[in-house]
Coordinates of C-alpha atoms in Angstrom, one line a residue:
M1 CA 31.0 37.4 -5.1
L2 CA 27.6 36.8 -3.7
A3 CA 26.9 40.6 -3.5
R4 CA 27.9 41.0 -7.1
F5 CA 25.5 38.3 -8.3
K6 CA 22.6 39.7 -6.3
S7 CA 23.4 43.0 -7.7
A8 CA 23.5 41.5 -11.2
Y9 CA 20.4 39.7 -10.9
I10 CA 18.4 42.6 -9.5
N11 CA 19.6 44.7 -12.5
L12 CA 18.3 42.1 -15.0
G13 CA 15.1 42.6 -16.7
I14 CA 12.2 40.9 -15.2
H15 CA 11.9 38.6 -18.4
R16 CA 15.5 37.3 -17.7
Q17 CA 14.8 37.0 -13.9
M18 CA 11.8 34.8 -14.4
L19 CA 13.7 32.5 -16.9
L20 CA 16.6 32.1 -14.7
L21 CA 14.5 31.5 -11.6
I22 CA 12.4 29.0 -13.3
S23 CA 15.3 27.1 -14.9
A24 CA 17.1 27.0 -11.4
L25 CA 13.8 25.6 -9.6
M26 CA 13.4 23.0 -12.3
L27 CA 17.0 21.9 -12.2
G28 CA 17.0 21.7 -8.5
S29 CA 13.9 19.8 -8.5
F30 CA 15.2 17.3 -11.0
A31 CA 18.4 16.9 -8.9
S32 CA 16.3 16.2 -5.8
Y33 CA 14.3 13.8 -7.9
L34 CA 17.4 11.8 -8.7
L35 CA 18.7 11.8 -5.1
V36 CA 15.3 10.5 -3.7
L37 CA 15.3 7.9 -6.6
N38 CA 18.6 6.7 -5.6
M39 CA 17.7 6.4 -2.1
V40 CA 14.4 4.6 -2.9
Y41 CA 16.5 2.2 -5.1
N42 CA 18.9 1.4 -2.3
T43 CA 15.9 1.0 0.4
Y44 CA 14.0 -1.3 -1.9
D45 CA 17.4 -3.3 -2.6
N46 CA 17.9 -3.7 1.1
Q47 CA 14.2 -4.7 1.7
M48 CA 14.4 -7.1 -1.2
Y49 CA 17.5 -8.7 0.5
E50 CA 15.8 -8.8 3.8
K51 CA 12.6 -10.5 2.5
T52 CA 14.5 -12.8 0.2
S53 CA 17.0 -14.0 3.1
E54 CA 13.9 -14.6 5.2
L55 CA 12.6 -16.9 2.4
L56 CA 15.9 -18.6 1.8
N57 CA 16.2 -19.2 5.8
M58 CA 12.8 -20.7 6.0
S59 CA 13.5 -22.8 2.9
S60 CA 16.7 -24.1 3.8
F61 CA 15.4 -24.9 7.3
E62 CA 12.7 -26.8 5.8
I63 CA 14.8 -28.6 3.1
E64 CA 17.3 -29.4 5.6
N65 CA 14.8 -30.9 8.1
Q66 CA 13.8 -33.4 5.4
L67 CA 17.7 -34.1 4.9
K68 CA 17.8 -34.8 8.7
D69 CA 15.1 -37.2 8.2
M70 CA 16.9 -39.0 5.5
E71 CA 19.9 -39.2 7.9
N72 CA 17.8 -40.7 10.4
L73 CA 16.3 -43.2 8.0
S74 CA 19.8 -44.4 7.2
F75 CA 20.6 -44.8 10.8
R76 CA 17.4 -46.8 11.3
V77 CA 18.4 -48.9 8.2
V78 CA 21.9 -49.6 9.4
T79 CA 20.7 -50.5 12.8
D80 CA 17.9 -52.6 11.9
E81 CA 18.2 -55.9 13.6
Q82 CA 17.2 -58.0 10.9
L83 CA 19.4 -56.4 8.3
Q84 CA 22.4 -56.8 10.7
R85 CA 21.4 -60.5 11.2
Y86 CA 21.1 -61.1 7.5
L87 CA 24.4 -59.3 6.5
F88 CA 26.2 -61.2 9.5
Q89 CA 24.7 -64.5 8.0
L90 CA 26.0 -63.6 4.6
Q91 CA 29.6 -63.5 5.9
Q92 CA 29.1 -66.8 7.8
E93 CA 27.2 -68.8 4.9
T94 CA 29.0 -70.8 2.3
S95 CA 26.0 -72.0 0.2
I96 CA 25.3 -69.8 -2.8
Y97 CA 21.6 -70.7 -2.7
E98 CA 21.5 -69.7 1.1
K99 CA 23.1 -66.5 0.3
N100 CA 20.7 -65.6 -2.5
V101 CA 17.8 -66.3 -0.1
I102 CA 19.3 -64.2 2.6
R103 CA 20.0 -61.3 -0.1
K104 CA 16.2 -61.7 -1.0
K105 CA 15.2 -61.0 2.5
I106 CA 17.5 -58.0 2.7
T107 CA 15.9 -56.7 -0.4
N108 CA 12.4 -57.2 0.9
R109 CA 13.6 -55.4 4.1
L110 CA 14.9 -52.5 2.1
V111 CA 11.6 -52.2 0.2
A112 CA 9.8 -52.1 3.5
F113 CA 12.0 -49.0 4.4
A114 CA 11.9 -47.3 1.0
G115 CA 8.3 -47.8 0.4
S116 CA 7.1 -45.4 3.0
E117 CA 9.4 -42.6 2.2
K118 CA 8.3 -40.2 -0.7
F119 CA 11.5 -38.5 -0.8
V120 CA 13.6 -41.6 -1.5
Y121 CA 14.4 -42.3 -5.2
S122 CA 16.1 -45.6 -4.4
M123 CA 17.9 -47.5 -1.8
L124 CA 20.9 -49.8 -2.6
A125 CA 22.8 -52.1 -0.1
V126 CA 26.3 -53.4 -1.0
D127 CA 27.4 -56.3 1.1
R128 CA 31.1 -57.3 1.7
E129 CA 31.2 -59.4 -1.5
G130 CA 30.1 -56.4 -3.5
E131 CA 26.6 -57.8 -4.2
L132 CA 23.8 -55.6 -4.7
M133 CA 20.4 -55.3 -3.2
F134 CA 18.0 -52.8 -4.7
A135 CA 14.7 -51.1 -3.4
G136 CA 13.1 -48.6 -5.7
N137 CA 14.5 -47.5 -8.9
R138 CA 17.3 -49.7 -10.0
E139 CA 19.0 -46.9 -11.9
G140 CA 18.9 -44.5 -9.0
V141 CA 22.7 -45.0 -8.2
P142 CA 24.9 -45.3 -11.1
A143 CA 27.4 -48.0 -11.3
G144 CA 30.3 -45.8 -11.9
M145 CA 30.0 -44.0 -8.7
R146 CA 29.5 -47.0 -6.2
P147 CA 33.2 -47.6 -5.5
E148 CA 33.5 -43.9 -4.6
L149 CA 30.4 -44.1 -2.5
I150 CA 31.9 -47.3 -0.7
R151 CA 35.1 -45.4 0.1
L152 CA 33.3 -42.4 1.2
A153 CA 31.1 -44.6 3.7
Q154 CA 34.4 -46.1 4.9
Q155 CA 36.0 -42.7 5.6
H156 CA 33.1 -41.7 7.9
S157 CA 33.1 -45.1 9.6
G158 CA 29.6 -45.5 10.4
S159 CA 28.3 -41.9 10.3
N160 CA 26.1 -40.6 7.5
A161 CA 28.0 -38.9 4.5
W162 CA 26.3 -36.9 1.6
Y163 CA 27.4 -37.3 -2.0
A164 CA 26.6 -35.0 -4.8
G165 CA 26.9 -36.3 -8.3
D166 CA 27.7 -34.5 -11.5
K167 CA 24.1 -34.8 -12.7
G168 CA 22.5 -33.6 -9.6
E169 CA 22.2 -36.8 -7.8
L170 CA 22.2 -36.5 -4.0
I171 CA 23.0 -39.6 -2.0
A172 CA 23.3 -40.6 1.6
V173 CA 26.0 -43.4 2.3
R174 CA 26.5 -45.0 5.6
Q175 CA 28.5 -48.2 6.6
F176 CA 26.8 -51.2 8.2
K177 CA 28.7 -51.8 11.5
Q178 CA 28.1 -55.0 13.4
F179 CA 27.0 -54.7 17.1
S180 CA 26.0 -56.9 19.7
G181 CA 23.4 -55.9 22.1
S182 CA 24.1 -52.3 22.9
T183 CA 27.9 -52.2 22.0
F184 CA 29.2 -51.4 18.6
T185 CA 31.9 -53.3 16.9
L186 CA 34.3 -52.2 14.2
H187 CA 33.3 -55.0 11.8
D188 CA 32.2 -53.9 8.4
L189 CA 29.0 -55.6 7.2
G190 CA 28.3 -53.6 4.1
T191 CA 27.2 -50.0 2.8
I192 CA 23.7 -48.5 2.3
M193 CA 23.1 -45.9 -0.3
I194 CA 20.0 -44.0 -0.3
R195 CA 19.4 -41.5 -3.4
V196 CA 17.3 -38.6 -2.3
R197 CA 14.9 -36.9 -4.6
I198 CA 16.3 -33.3 -3.8
D199 CA 13.9 -32.0 -6.5
R200 CA 10.8 -33.2 -4.7
I201 CA 11.9 -32.0 -1.4
V202 CA 12.5 -28.5 -2.8
Q203 CA 9.3 -28.3 -4.8
E204 CA 7.1 -29.5 -1.8
Q205 CA 8.9 -27.4 0.8
V206 CA 9.7 -24.0 -1.4
E207 CA 6.9 -21.9 -2.8
S208 CA 8.2 -20.9 -6.3
S209 CA 7.5 -17.4 -7.6
S210 CA 6.9 -16.6 -11.5
G211 CA 10.5 -16.3 -13.1
S212 CA 12.7 -16.9 -9.7
Q213 CA 14.9 -19.8 -9.3
L214 CA 16.4 -21.5 -6.2
I215 CA 19.8 -22.8 -6.6
I216 CA 21.6 -25.2 -4.3
S217 CA 25.3 -25.7 -4.3
D218 CA 27.8 -27.7 -2.1
G219 CA 30.6 -25.2 -3.1
G220 CA 31.6 -27.4 -6.1
K221 CA 28.7 -28.9 -7.6
I222 CA 25.1 -27.7 -8.3
L223 CA 22.8 -29.9 -6.3
Y224 CA 19.6 -28.4 -7.5
P225 CA 18.1 -28.3 -10.0
E226 CA 19.6 -30.7 -12.3
Q227 CA 18.9 -28.8 -15.4
L228 CA 20.2 -25.1 -14.9
P229 CA 17.6 -22.5 -16.2
L230 CA 20.3 -19.9 -16.3
G231 CA 23.9 -19.6 -17.6
R232 CA 26.6 -21.2 -15.4
T233 CA 28.5 -17.9 -15.5
I234 CA 25.6 -16.1 -13.9
I235 CA 25.2 -18.6 -11.3
D236 CA 29.0 -18.8 -10.4
E237 CA 28.9 -14.9 -10.3
G238 CA 26.0 -15.2 -7.8
L239 CA 27.6 -17.8 -5.6
G240 CA 31.1 -16.1 -5.6
G241 CA 30.2 -12.4 -5.4
S242 CA 31.6 -10.4 -2.7
K243 CA 28.2 -9.1 -1.3
P244 CA 25.2 -11.2 -0.3
Y245 CA 23.0 -9.8 -2.9
G246 CA 23.1 -7.6 -5.9
V247 CA 22.2 -7.2 -9.5
I248 CA 23.9 -9.5 -12.0
A249 CA 23.7 -8.5 -15.9
G250 CA 23.2 -11.5 -18.1
N251 CA 23.3 -11.4 -22.0
S252 CA 19.5 -10.9 -22.3
E253 CA 18.2 -10.1 -18.7
S254 CA 19.6 -8.9 -15.4
Y255 CA 18.8 -10.9 -12.2
F256 CA 18.6 -9.8 -8.6
S257 CA 20.5 -12.4 -6.5
A258 CA 20.4 -13.1 -2.9
R259 CA 22.3 -16.1 -1.1
I260 CA 22.9 -17.6 2.3
Q261 CA 25.1 -20.4 3.7
S262 CA 23.8 -23.2 5.9
P263 CA 25.6 -23.8 9.2
Y264 CA 24.2 -27.5 9.1
T265 CA 25.4 -28.5 5.7
G266 CA 27.7 -25.9 4.7
W267 CA 25.6 -25.6 1.3
T268 CA 24.9 -22.3 -0.3
Y269 CA 21.5 -21.5 -1.2
L270 CA 21.1 -19.0 -4.0
H271 CA 17.9 -17.2 -5.2
M272 CA 17.7 -15.7 -8.5
T273 CA 14.8 -13.2 -9.6
P274 CA 14.6 -11.5 -13.0
F275 CA 15.3 -7.8 -12.2
D276 CA 13.9 -6.3 -15.1
S277 CA 10.5 -8.0 -14.8
M278 CA 10.5 -7.2 -11.1
F279 CA 11.4 -3.6 -11.5
Q280 CA 9.8 -3.1 -14.8
R281 CA 7.0 -0.8 -13.5
V282 CA 9.7 1.1 -11.4
I283 CA 11.8 1.6 -14.5
W284 CA 8.9 2.7 -16.7
I285 CA 7.9 5.1 -14.1
K286 CA 11.3 6.5 -13.6
Q287 CA 11.6 6.8 -17.5
L288 CA 8.0 8.4 -17.5
V289 CA 9.0 11.0 -14.7
T290 CA 12.2 11.8 -16.6
F291 CA 10.3 12.6 -19.8
V292 CA 7.5 14.3 -18.1
F293 CA 10.0 16.5 -16.3
I294 CA 11.7 17.3 -19.6
G295 CA 8.3 18.2 -21.0
I296 CA 7.3 20.4 -18.0
F297 CA 10.7 22.2 -18.0
L298 CA 10.1 23.1 -21.7
L299 CA 6.6 23.9 -21.0
A300 CA 7.7 26.1 -18.0
L301 CA 10.2 27.8 -20.0
L302 CA 7.6 28.5 -22.7
L303 CA 5.0 29.8 -20.1
G304 CA 7.5 31.7 -18.2
T305 CA 8.6 33.6 -21.4
K306 CA 5.0 34.4 -22.1
L307 CA 4.2 35.4 -18.5
S308 CA 7.3 37.7 -18.2
R309 CA 6.3 39.2 -21.7
S310 CA 2.8 39.7 -20.4
I311 CA 4.1 41.8 -17.4
T312 CA 7.0 43.9 -19.2
H313 CA 4.9 44.8 -22.2
P314 CA 2.0 46.2 -20.1
M315 CA 4.6 48.0 -18.0
E316 CA 6.4 49.4 -21.1
R317 CA 2.9 50.6 -22.4
L318 CA 2.1 52.1 -18.9
L319 CA 5.2 53.9 -18.8
Q320 CA 4.4 55.5 -22.1
K321 CA 1.2 56.8 -20.8
M322 CA 2.5 58.0 -17.6
R323 CA 5.1 60.1 -19.5
T324 CA 2.3 61.4 -21.6
V325 CA 0.1 62.2 -18.5
E326 CA 3.4 63.9 -17.1
T327 CA 3.5 66.5 -19.9
G328 CA -0.1 67.8 -18.7
N329 CA -0.9 71.0 -16.8
L330 CA -2.0 69.5 -13.5
D331 CA -1.7 70.8 -10.1
Q332 CA 1.6 70.0 -8.3
L333 CA 1.1 67.5 -5.4
G334 CA 3.9 66.2 -3.0
E335 CA 5.4 62.9 -3.7
L336 CA 5.1 60.0 -1.3
P337 CA 8.5 58.4 0.2
A338 CA 9.6 55.4 -1.9
D339 CA 11.8 52.5 -1.3
P340 CA 15.4 53.6 -2.2
A341 CA 16.5 50.1 -3.2
T342 CA 13.5 49.8 -5.4
T343 CA 13.9 53.2 -7.1
R344 CA 17.7 52.6 -7.7
A345 CA 17.1 49.3 -9.5
Q346 CA 17.8 49.4 -13.2
N347 CA 14.9 47.0 -14.2
E348 CA 11.5 47.8 -15.5
V349 CA 10.0 47.7 -11.8
G350 CA 12.5 50.4 -10.6
L351 CA 11.7 52.6 -13.5
L352 CA 8.0 52.3 -12.9
H353 CA 8.4 53.3 -9.2
R354 CA 10.5 56.3 -10.2
T355 CA 8.0 57.4 -12.7
F356 CA 5.1 56.7 -10.4
N357 CA 6.4 59.1 -7.8
R358 CA 6.6 61.8 -10.3
M359 CA 2.8 60.9 -11.5
L360 CA 1.4 60.6 -8.2
R361 CA 0.3 64.3 -7.9
R362 CA -1.5 63.9 -11.3
I363 CA -3.7 61.0 -10.4
R364 CA -4.9 62.2 -7.1
E365 CA -8.3 63.2 -8.5
L366 CA -8.6 59.7 -10.1
I367 CA -8.1 58.3 -6.6
D368 CA -10.7 60.6 -5.1
E369 CA -13.2 59.5 -7.9
N370 CA -12.5 55.9 -7.4
Y371 CA -13.0 56.2 -3.6
A372 CA -16.4 57.7 -4.3
K373 CA -17.5 54.9 -6.6
Q374 CA -16.5 52.6 -4.2
L375 CA -18.8 54.1 -1.6
V376 CA -21.6 54.1 -4.0
I377 CA -20.9 50.3 -4.7
R378 CA -20.8 49.4 -1.0
E379 CA -24.2 51.3 -0.5
T380 CA -25.6 49.3 -3.2
E381 CA -24.4 45.9 -1.9
L382 CA -25.9 46.9 1.5
K383 CA -29.3 47.6 0.2
A384 CA -29.0 44.2 -1.8
L385 CA -28.2 42.3 1.5
Q386 CA -31.3 44.1 3.1
A387 CA -33.6 43.0 0.2
Q388 CA -32.7 39.3 1.0
I389 CA -35.8 37.1 1.9
D390 CA -36.7 36.9 5.6
P391 CA -36.7 33.2 6.7
H392 CA -39.9 33.7 8.5
F393 CA -41.5 34.7 5.5
L394 CA -40.3 31.4 3.8
Y395 CA -41.4 29.4 7.0
N396 CA -44.9 31.3 6.6
T397 CA -45.2 30.5 3.1
L398 CA -44.6 26.6 3.7
E399 CA -47.2 26.6 6.6
S400 CA -49.8 28.2 3.8
I401 CA -48.6 25.5 1.4
N402 CA -49.1 22.7 4.0
W403 CA -52.6 24.2 5.0
M404 CA -53.5 24.2 1.4
A405 CA -52.4 20.5 0.8
K406 CA -54.6 19.5 3.8
M407 CA -57.6 21.4 2.5
N408 CA -57.1 19.5 -0.8
K409 CA -56.6 16.2 0.8
Q410 CA -53.1 15.6 -0.4
P411 CA -51.4 14.0 2.9
E412 CA -48.1 13.3 1.0
I413 CA -47.5 16.9 -0.1
S414 CA -48.4 17.9 3.4
R415 CA -46.1 15.5 5.0
M416 CA -43.3 16.6 2.4
V417 CA -43.8 20.3 3.3
E418 CA -43.9 19.5 7.0
A419 CA -40.5 17.7 6.7
L420 CA -39.1 20.2 4.5
G421 CA -40.0 23.1 7.0
F422 CA -38.5 21.1 9.9
L423 CA -35.2 20.4 8.0
L424 CA -34.9 24.2 7.0
R425 CA -35.5 25.4 10.7
S426 CA -32.9 22.6 11.9
S427 CA -30.5 23.6 9.2
V428 CA -30.9 27.4 9.6
N429 CA -30.7 27.4 13.4
M430 CA -27.1 26.5 14.2
T431 CA -27.0 28.1 17.7
D432 CA -27.1 24.6 19.1
K433 CA -23.9 23.0 18.1
V434 CA -24.7 19.7 20.1
I435 CA -28.1 18.1 20.2
R436 CA -29.5 15.1 21.5
L437 CA -29.6 11.9 19.3
E438 CA -33.3 11.7 19.0
D439 CA -33.6 15.1 17.8
E440 CA -30.8 14.4 15.3
L441 CA -32.7 11.2 14.3
D442 CA -36.0 13.4 13.8
I443 CA -33.9 15.6 11.2
V444 CA -32.9 12.4 9.4
R445 CA -36.4 11.2 9.3
S446 CA -37.6 14.4 7.8
Y447 CA -34.9 14.2 5.2
V448 CA -35.8 10.5 4.5
T449 CA -39.4 11.6 4.2
I450 CA -38.5 13.9 1.3
Q451 CA -36.5 11.3 -0.4
R452 CA -39.2 8.7 -0.2
M453 CA -41.4 10.9 -2.1
R454 CA -38.8 10.6 -4.9
F455 CA -37.5 7.0 -4.7
E456 CA -40.6 5.4 -3.3
E457 CA -40.2 1.6 -2.5
R458 CA -36.5 1.7 -3.7
L459 CA -35.6 3.4 -0.4
N460 CA -35.6 0.9 2.4
F461 CA -34.7 2.9 5.6
T462 CA -34.6 1.7 9.1
I463 CA -33.5 2.9 12.4
E464 CA -32.4 0.5 15.2
V465 CA -31.4 2.9 18.1
P466 CA -32.4 1.8 21.8
P467 CA -34.7 4.5 23.5
E468 CA -32.1 4.7 26.3
L469 CA -29.6 6.4 23.9
G470 CA -32.0 9.0 22.7
D471 CA -30.5 11.6 25.3
T472 CA -27.1 11.2 24.0
L473 CA -25.5 14.3 22.8
I474 CA -24.1 14.5 19.3
P475 CA -23.0 17.3 17.0
K476 CA -26.0 18.6 14.9
L477 CA -26.1 17.7 11.3
T478 CA -23.8 14.5 11.7
L479 CA -26.0 11.8 10.7
Q480 CA -28.2 13.6 8.0
P481 CA -25.1 14.2 5.7
L482 CA -24.2 10.5 6.0
V483 CA -27.7 9.3 4.8
E484 CA -27.5 11.8 2.1
N485 CA -24.2 10.3 1.2
A486 CA -25.7 6.8 1.3
I487 CA -28.7 7.8 -1.1
H488 CA -26.4 9.7 -3.6
Y489 CA -23.7 6.8 -3.9
A490 CA -25.6 3.6 -3.0
L491 CA -29.3 4.2 -3.9
E492 CA -29.0 6.3 -7.2
P493 CA -26.6 4.2 -9.2
K494 CA -28.9 1.0 -8.5
I495 CA -32.0 -0.1 -10.0
E496 CA -33.3 -2.5 -7.3
A497 CA -34.2 -1.4 -3.8
C498 CA -31.3 -0.1 -1.4
H499 CA -31.2 -0.9 2.3
I500 CA -30.0 2.0 4.4
R501 CA -29.8 1.4 8.2
I502 CA -28.7 3.3 11.2
R503 CA -28.0 1.5 14.4
A504 CA -26.5 2.3 17.6
W505 CA -25.2 0.6 20.9
R506 CA -23.5 1.4 24.0
E507 CA -19.9 0.0 25.2
Q508 CA -19.3 1.3 28.6
D509 CA -18.8 4.9 28.4
E510 CA -18.9 5.1 24.5
V511 CA -21.7 5.2 22.0
H512 CA -21.2 3.7 18.6
I513 CA -23.5 4.8 15.7
V514 CA -23.4 3.1 12.4
V515 CA -24.9 4.4 9.3
E516 CA -24.5 1.5 6.7
D517 CA -26.0 0.7 3.0
D518 CA -25.7 -2.3 0.7
G519 CA -24.6 -0.2 -2.2
P520 CA -21.7 -0.8 -4.5
G521 CA -19.1 0.0 -1.9
M522 CA -15.5 1.4 -2.2
T523 CA -12.3 -0.4 -2.8
A524 CA -9.4 -0.2 -0.2
E525 CA -7.3 2.0 -2.3
F526 CA -10.3 4.4 -3.1
L527 CA -10.8 4.5 0.9
E528 CA -7.1 5.3 1.3
R529 CA -7.2 8.2 -1.0
L530 CA -10.3 9.5 0.4
H531 CA -8.7 9.4 3.8
Q532 CA -5.8 11.5 2.3
G533 CA -7.9 13.9 0.9
Q534 CA -6.9 12.9 -2.7
I535 CA -10.6 12.3 -3.8
Q536 CA -12.8 15.2 -4.8
T537 CA -16.5 14.1 -3.9
R538 CA -19.3 15.0 -6.1
G539 CA -21.6 16.2 -3.3
K540 CA -22.3 19.8 -2.4
G541 CA -23.3 19.4 1.3
I542 CA -21.5 18.9 4.7
G543 CA -18.4 16.7 3.9
L544 CA -17.0 13.7 5.6
T545 CA -14.0 15.7 6.6
N546 CA -16.3 18.5 8.2
I547 CA -18.1 15.7 10.3
M548 CA -14.8 14.2 11.4
E549 CA -13.2 17.6 12.4
R550 CA -16.7 18.5 14.4
I551 CA -16.5 15.3 16.2
R552 CA -12.8 15.6 17.2
L553 CA -13.4 19.5 18.3
T554 CA -16.5 18.6 20.5
F555 CA -15.3 15.4 22.2
G556 CA -11.5 15.2 21.6
S557 CA -9.1 13.5 19.3
D558 CA -10.1 9.9 20.7
Y559 CA -13.3 10.0 19.1
G560 CA -14.3 10.3 15.3
L561 CA -15.7 8.8 12.2
Q562 CA -14.2 5.8 10.4
I563 CA -15.3 4.3 7.1
Q564 CA -15.5 0.6 6.3
S565 CA -16.4 -0.6 2.9
E566 CA -16.3 -3.9 1.0
P567 CA -16.8 -3.6 -3.0
D568 CA -20.2 -4.9 -4.3
V569 CA -21.3 -5.7 -0.5
C570 CA -21.8 -2.6 1.8
T571 CA -20.5 0.6 3.2
A572 CA -20.6 1.5 6.7
F573 CA -19.7 5.0 8.6
H574 CA -18.9 4.3 12.1
I575 CA -19.2 7.0 14.5
R576 CA -17.8 6.8 18.1
I577 CA -18.6 9.4 20.6
P578 CA -18.9 9.6 24.5
Y579 CA -21.9 8.6 26.2
N580 CA -23.0 12.1 27.5
K581 CA -26.5 12.6 28.7
G582 CA -28.3 15.6 30.3
E583 CA -29.8 19.0 29.6
L584 CA -28.2 20.6 26.5
Y585 CA -26.7 23.8 28.3
D586 CA -24.9 21.5 31.0
V587 CA -23.3 19.3 28.4
Q588 CA -22.3 22.2 26.0
S589 CA -20.6 23.8 29.0
A590 CA -19.0 20.7 30.1
V591 CA -17.6 20.1 26.5
G592 CA -16.6 23.7 26.0
G593 CA -14.5 23.4 29.4

């Protein structure tokens, strides 16, 4: 089957072969794109769940720490000696007046407890006679649920119990148990009810993001928030789903949900994030890539058609010419051996090869003539190379200009010509691949001398290099391109003066050299793209990649060049090289070894 398909493909015309190949490649690329996109979505969902779970764990931990504080508060209230004494006196007292006085004292004591707690909405104590003593908001504990709260406290017999109301109320209840000294008795003195401001705890402990919502449920009721921003159907689906995370489709928008269950309270924490807004850019990119792919596919078919026609039509015309030449009276020449698979093919290429073998003896003269022309062209190119300007002639000319500048008392032109001559000699002479740092700084000084003639006082250049580092070896033309880069990108765009500084220091067996400027700087995204080679710089000299590679090839992969930049502040090129001193030939041989 494969052999027949291969034979059929080979015998197709080039035009159909190219269209079939382009279609297969494009469809394969699109299938790969869909596969990778699906993997990216799955990976992103997992990462979103991991991050959301971490957030939920932290949030639940902080919330339940505050709830534990509320439990401790209820314990401190029911074990308070004054409240114990007042409640016991209420049971013993028969005078209504005295009972009211005692209840007033209990109220004041509750106010003292509730006043220092920012998460307490209200505090309500109920004695054995059913009388109420309030602290805080009197509407904090609805009257209809008080009997149920008292029964709940009795069921827990002195331990704290949490009650969730239908309207988002969260109440901690506990019985007052009479005790004498350190021994507890089973005598019931009353009930304390503390309504907790769960909304304030959540708002203070949890950072809310735009559009996201934290929902707390005890399994039957919603503890937070009081007013549900989402539909109850969506929330129930998020609370009761089979997976701890997933995407829930609503009527107008989908949501990414993640949930955890607290081992302390048994509550369920559900985090809902709008899926469409979170993935809006991803979905937009996916749609854009799909449309772009369709456009590229159609464009590729169109270009493939034109390309194949541009190949087959010249071949057809060439075959017609070759058949015309074949009828001429030319000397008979032997044919060169040909590839049998190619000559047997029934497409345009096979026909071209078969015709070419018959025409080869006819075009020998053309080959000889073309060979002779190539010899003439090669000789002409050689003479052109020999006619190039001798560098020594250029240096002598610069010396003459320098002498004339001095004779005419033009010191600035003289300095500029001397700097240009030194810079040309240093650039042309590349026999020394490693030079002393002081020699490299001389090249930089010559370059800056030329640039100062152009920028004058706008160019503020300083060198801060200790003299003892002057013998440090560095690859030739390492600093000058960096200074040129600073002038090009930092000085030229500015109107005011630009400060360019070279400084160096030694750290143990390493030398650090920094070329920095106070230009416009670069963003982190631009630096990342520059490191990845995605940015095409405007310069035409030695590039940053060239400098990095020469440092690594000279000293090893542990050394190199780093770029540090802050927008609108500065840009610094940080070079790190080993501290090598000595004669040039000694160090070069050591580096090469």
